[in-house]
Coordinates of C-alpha atoms in Angstrom, one line a residue:
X1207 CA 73.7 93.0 150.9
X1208 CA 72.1 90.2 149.6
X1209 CA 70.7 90.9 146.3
X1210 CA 68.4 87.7 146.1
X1211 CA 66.5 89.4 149.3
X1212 CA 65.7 92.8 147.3
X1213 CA 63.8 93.3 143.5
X1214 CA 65.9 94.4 141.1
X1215 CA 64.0 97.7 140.7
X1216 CA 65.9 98.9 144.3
X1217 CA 69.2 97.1 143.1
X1218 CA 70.6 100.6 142.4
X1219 CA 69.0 102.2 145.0
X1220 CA 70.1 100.2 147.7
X1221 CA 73.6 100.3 146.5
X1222 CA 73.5 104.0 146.5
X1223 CA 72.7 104.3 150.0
X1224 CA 75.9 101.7 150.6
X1225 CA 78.1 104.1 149.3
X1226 CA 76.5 107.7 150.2
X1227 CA 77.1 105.8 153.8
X1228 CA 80.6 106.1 152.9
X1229 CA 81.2 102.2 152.2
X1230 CA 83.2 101.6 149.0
X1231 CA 82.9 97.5 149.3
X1232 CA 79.7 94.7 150.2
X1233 CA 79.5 91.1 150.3
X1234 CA 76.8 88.9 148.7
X1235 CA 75.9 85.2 148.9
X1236 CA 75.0 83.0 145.6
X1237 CA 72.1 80.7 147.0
X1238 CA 72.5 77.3 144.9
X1239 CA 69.1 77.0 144.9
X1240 CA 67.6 80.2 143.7
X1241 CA 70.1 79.6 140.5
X1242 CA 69.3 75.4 140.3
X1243 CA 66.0 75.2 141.3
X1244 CA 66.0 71.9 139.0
X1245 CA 69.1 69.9 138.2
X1246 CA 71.3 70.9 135.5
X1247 CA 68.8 74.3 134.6
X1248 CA 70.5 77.5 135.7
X1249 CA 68.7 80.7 135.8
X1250 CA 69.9 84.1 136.1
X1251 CA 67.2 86.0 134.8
X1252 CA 65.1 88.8 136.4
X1253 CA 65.4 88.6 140.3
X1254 CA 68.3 86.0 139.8
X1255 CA 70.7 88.3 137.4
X1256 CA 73.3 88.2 139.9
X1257 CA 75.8 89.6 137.2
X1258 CA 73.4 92.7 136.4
X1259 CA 73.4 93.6 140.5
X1260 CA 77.2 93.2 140.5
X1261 CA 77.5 95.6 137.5
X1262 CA 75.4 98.0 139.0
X1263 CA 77.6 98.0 142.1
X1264 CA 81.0 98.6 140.0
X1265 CA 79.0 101.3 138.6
X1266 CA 77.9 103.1 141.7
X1267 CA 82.0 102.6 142.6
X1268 CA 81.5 99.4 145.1
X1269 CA 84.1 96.3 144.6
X1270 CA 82.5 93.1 145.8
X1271 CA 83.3 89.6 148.1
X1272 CA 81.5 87.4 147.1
X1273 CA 80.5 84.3 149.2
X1274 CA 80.0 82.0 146.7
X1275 CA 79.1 78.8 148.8
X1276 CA 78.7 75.4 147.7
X1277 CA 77.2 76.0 151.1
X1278 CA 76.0 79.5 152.2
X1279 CA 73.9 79.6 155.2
X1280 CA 72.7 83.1 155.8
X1281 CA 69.6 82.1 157.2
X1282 CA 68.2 80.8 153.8
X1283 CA 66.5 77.5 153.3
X1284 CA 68.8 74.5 153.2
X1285 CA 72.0 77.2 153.8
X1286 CA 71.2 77.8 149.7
X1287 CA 71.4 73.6 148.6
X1288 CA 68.7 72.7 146.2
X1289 CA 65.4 70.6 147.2
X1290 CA 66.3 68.5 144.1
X1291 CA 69.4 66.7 146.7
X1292 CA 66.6 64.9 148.6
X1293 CA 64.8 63.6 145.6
X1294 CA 65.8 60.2 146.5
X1295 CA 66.6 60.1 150.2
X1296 CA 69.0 61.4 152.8
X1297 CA 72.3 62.6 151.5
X1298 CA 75.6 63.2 153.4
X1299 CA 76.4 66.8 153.1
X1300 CA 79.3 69.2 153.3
X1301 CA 82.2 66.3 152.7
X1302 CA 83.8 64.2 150.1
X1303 CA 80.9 61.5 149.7
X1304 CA 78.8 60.7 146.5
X1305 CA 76.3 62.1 145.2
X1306 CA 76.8 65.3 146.8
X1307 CA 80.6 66.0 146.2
X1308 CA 80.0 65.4 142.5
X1309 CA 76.8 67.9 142.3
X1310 CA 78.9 70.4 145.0
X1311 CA 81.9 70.5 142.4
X1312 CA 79.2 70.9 139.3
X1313 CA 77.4 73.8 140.8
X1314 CA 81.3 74.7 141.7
X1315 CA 82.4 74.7 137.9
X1316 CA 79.5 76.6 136.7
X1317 CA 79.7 79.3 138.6
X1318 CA 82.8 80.3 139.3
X1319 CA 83.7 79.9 135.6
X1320 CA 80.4 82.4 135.3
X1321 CA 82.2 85.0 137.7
X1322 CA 85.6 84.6 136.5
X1323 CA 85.9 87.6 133.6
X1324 CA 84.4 90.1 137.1
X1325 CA 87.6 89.7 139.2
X1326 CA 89.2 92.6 140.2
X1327 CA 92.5 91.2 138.5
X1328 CA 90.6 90.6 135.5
X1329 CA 89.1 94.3 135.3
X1330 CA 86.1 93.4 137.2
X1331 CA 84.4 94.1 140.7
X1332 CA 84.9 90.7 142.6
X1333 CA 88.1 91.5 145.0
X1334 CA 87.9 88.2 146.8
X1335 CA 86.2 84.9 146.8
X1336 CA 84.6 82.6 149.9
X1337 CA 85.4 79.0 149.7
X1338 CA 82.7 77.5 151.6
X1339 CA 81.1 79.1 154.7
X1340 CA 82.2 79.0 158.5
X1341 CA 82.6 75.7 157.8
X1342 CA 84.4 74.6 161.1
X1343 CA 81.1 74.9 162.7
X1344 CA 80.2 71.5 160.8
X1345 CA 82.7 69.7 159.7
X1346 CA 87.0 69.0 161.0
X1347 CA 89.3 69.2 158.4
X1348 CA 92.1 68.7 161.3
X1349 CA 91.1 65.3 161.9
X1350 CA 88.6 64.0 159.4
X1351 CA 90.0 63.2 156.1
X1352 CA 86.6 63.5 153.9
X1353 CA 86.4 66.7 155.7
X1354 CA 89.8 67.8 154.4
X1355 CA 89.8 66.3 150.9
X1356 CA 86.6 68.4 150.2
X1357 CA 87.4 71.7 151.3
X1358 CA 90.7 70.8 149.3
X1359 CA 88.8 70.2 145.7
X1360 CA 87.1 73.7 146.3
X1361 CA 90.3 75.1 146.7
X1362 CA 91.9 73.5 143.8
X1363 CA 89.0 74.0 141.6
X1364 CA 88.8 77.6 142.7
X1365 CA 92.4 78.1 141.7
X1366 CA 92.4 76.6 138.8
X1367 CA 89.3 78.3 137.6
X1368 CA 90.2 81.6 138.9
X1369 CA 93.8 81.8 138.7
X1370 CA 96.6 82.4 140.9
X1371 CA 96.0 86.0 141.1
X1372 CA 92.2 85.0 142.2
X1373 CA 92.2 86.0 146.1
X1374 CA 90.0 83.0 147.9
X1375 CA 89.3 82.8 151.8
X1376 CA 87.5 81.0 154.5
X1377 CA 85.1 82.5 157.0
X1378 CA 84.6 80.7 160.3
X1379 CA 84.1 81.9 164.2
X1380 CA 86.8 84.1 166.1
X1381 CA 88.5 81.4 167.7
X1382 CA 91.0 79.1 167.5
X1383 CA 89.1 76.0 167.0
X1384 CA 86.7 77.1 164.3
X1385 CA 89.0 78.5 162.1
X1386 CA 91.3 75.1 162.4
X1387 CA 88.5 72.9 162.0
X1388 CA 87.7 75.1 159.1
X1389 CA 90.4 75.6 157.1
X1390 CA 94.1 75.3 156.1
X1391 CA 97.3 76.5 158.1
X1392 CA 99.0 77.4 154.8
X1393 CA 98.8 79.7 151.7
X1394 CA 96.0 78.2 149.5
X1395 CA 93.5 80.1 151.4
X1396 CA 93.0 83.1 153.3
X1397 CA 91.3 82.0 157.3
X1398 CA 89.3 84.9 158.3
X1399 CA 88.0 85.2 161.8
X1400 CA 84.4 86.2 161.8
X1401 CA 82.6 87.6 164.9
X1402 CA 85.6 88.6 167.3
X1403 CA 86.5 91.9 168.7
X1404 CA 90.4 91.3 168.5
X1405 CA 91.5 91.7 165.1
X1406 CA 94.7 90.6 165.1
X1407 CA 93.8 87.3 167.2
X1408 CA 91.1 86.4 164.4
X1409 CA 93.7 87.0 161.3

């Protein structure tokens, strides 16, 4: 449930129907660009209080994953960058190249430090944490080493923001290739299979 795609008035409502359907969990995406609309201003106010829709859900008894991005896709403009990245030119994206790695790990910073006192291990609603998103359908980090060294600073910044007790994972497509092309065969992050109908083969 996305909670920049519904006014705050039906925030509880909507929730309510989540768990009366007998679901006791959602996931959400944080679209950079509905937060940073311009550089360096952050709003969370009135449709953007993304911390007043995930109290509402620990209220109504529903923990939360929360995709977090830098990249979020979702079928939102720019998969959820801000306009503001094109301001002067083109701009590789999604890898470990200036400007964008320096404004990915910025946005990075600022909100996961925002969301860190609502982890579960911290008292809160927040149970895990995306790094990313199916991110082996763009870029290798197999065999591309800016590839690699960026999904590796989310990690590490994650961690160190979060804490070791912080669950984080990667989403990418139920197969082999995506998910290795996507993430890391070892245990700084969870690879989650998304879209396959064998369970076992996708974890």
């Amino acid at each position: 449930m996305h909670y920049s795609r519904i006014p705050p008035a039906y925030w509880r409502d909507r929730l309510l129907r989540l768990r009366a359907m007998g679901l006791n969990a959602l996931q959400t995406y944080i679209p950079w660009n509905f937060h940073e609309e311009e550089r360096g201003v952050y709003n969370f106010e009135g449709t953007r209080d993304l911390f007043k829709f995930l109290d509402i859900a620990e209220e109504v008894g529903l923990v939360v994953v929360l995709r977090a991005g830098p990249y979020m896709c979702g079928e939102w403009e720019f998969g959820g960058f801000p306009a503001w990245f094109l301001s002067n030119g083109s701009i590789l994206l999604r890898t470990d190249s200036e400007p964008y790695i320096s404004y990915a790990l910025e946005w990075w910073r600022n909100i996961l430090s925002r969301v860190r006192s609502r982890l579960y291990s911290n008292g809160g609603m927040i149970v895990a944490v995306q790094v990313e998103n199916e991110f082996g359908s763009f870029g290798n980090v197999a065999d591309n080493p800016s590839d690699a060294r960026y999904m590796r600073k989310l990690i590490d910044e994650a961690r160190t923001i979060l804490g070791n007790e912080a669950i984080l994972f990667t989403t990418d497509g139920g197969n082999v290739n995506s998910m290795l092309h996507g993430s890391f065969n070892d245990s700084s992050v969870i690879t989650v299979g998304d879209g396959c109908s064998n369970v076992t083969y996708c974890w």
